[in-house]
Tab-separated table of C-alpha atoms in Angstrom:
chain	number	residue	atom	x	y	z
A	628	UNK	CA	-21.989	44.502	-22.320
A	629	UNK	CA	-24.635	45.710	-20.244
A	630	UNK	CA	-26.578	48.753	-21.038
A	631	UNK	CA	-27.760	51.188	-17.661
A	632	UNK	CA	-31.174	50.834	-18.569
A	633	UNK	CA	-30.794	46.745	-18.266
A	634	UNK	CA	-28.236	45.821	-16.604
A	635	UNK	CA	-28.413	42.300	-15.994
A	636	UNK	CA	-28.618	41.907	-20.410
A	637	UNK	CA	-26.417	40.345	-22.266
A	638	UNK	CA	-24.918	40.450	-25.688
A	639	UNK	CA	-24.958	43.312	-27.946
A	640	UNK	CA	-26.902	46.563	-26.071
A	641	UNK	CA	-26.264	49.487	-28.165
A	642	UNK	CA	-25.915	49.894	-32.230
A	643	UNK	CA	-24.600	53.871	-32.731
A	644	UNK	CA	-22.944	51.999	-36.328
A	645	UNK	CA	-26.643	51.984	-37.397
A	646	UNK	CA	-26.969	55.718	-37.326
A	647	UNK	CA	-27.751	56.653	-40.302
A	648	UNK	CA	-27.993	53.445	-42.232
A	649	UNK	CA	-31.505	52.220	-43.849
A	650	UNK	CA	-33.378	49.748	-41.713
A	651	UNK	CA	-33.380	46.537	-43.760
A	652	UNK	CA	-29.425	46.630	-42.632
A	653	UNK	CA	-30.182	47.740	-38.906
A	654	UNK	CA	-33.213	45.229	-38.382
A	655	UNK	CA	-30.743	42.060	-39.655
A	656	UNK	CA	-28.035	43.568	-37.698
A	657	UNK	CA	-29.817	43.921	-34.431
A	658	UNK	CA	-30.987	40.266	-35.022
A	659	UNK	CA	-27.397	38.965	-36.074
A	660	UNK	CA	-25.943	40.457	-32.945
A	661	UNK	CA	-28.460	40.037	-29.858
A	662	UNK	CA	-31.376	37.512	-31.041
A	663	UNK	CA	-32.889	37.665	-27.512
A	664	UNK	CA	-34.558	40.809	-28.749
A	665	UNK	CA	-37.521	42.116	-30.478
A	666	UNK	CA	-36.924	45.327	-32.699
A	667	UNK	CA	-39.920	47.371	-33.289
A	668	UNK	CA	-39.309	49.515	-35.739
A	669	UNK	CA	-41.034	53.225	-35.085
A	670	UNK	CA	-41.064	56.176	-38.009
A	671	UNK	CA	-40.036	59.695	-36.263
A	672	UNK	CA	-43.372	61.531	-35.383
A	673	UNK	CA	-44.903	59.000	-33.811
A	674	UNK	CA	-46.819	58.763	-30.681
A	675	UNK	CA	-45.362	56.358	-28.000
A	676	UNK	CA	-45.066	56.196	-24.856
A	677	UNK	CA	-42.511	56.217	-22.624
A	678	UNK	CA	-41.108	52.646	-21.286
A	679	UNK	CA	-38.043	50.497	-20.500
A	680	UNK	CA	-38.267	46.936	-21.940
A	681	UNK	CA	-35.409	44.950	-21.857
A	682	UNK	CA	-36.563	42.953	-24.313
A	683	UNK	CA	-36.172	45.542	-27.088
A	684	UNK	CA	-34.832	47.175	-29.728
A	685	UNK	CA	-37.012	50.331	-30.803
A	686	UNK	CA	-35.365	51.452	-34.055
A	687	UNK	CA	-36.333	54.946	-35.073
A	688	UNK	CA	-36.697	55.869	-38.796
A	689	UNK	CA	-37.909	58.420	-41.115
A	690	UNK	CA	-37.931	57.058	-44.598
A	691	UNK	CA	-36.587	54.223	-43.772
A	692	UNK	CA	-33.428	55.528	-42.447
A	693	UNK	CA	-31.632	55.452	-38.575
A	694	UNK	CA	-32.417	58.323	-37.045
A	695	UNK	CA	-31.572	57.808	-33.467
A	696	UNK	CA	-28.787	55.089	-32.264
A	697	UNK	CA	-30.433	51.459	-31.436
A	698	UNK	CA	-30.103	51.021	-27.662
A	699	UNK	CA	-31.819	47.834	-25.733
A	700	UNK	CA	-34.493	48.980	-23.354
A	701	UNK	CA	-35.291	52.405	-24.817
């Protein structure tokens, strides 16, 4: 399933079963399910800027819990 931000993707693109859940789960998750992808894992507050890479997971946490869903590109 291709996501709208990368369309021409494959496997696994989104994750909204990891809201919520602490990221030791999400992280092995995300790798079980689409290994073609890098996870960077980012604590809510930070400063980042604004890209599309296809390439990647960015998993948002605040003590080390989901706090947005995992979506490839974003």
């Amino acid at each position: 399933m291709a996501s709208e931000h990368c369309p021409d993707n494959v496997g696994k693109q989104a994750w909204p079963e990891l809201l919520g859940a602490r990221v030791a789960v999400a992280v092995a998750k995300i790798r079980r399910e689409n290994p073609n992808v890098k996870i960077d894992v980012t604590e809510e507050g930070s400063i980042t800027l604004p890209a599309i890479f296809c390439d990647r997971v960015k998993v948002w946490v605040r003590r080390g819990i989901v706090t947005r869903v995992p979506v490839v590109g974003l």
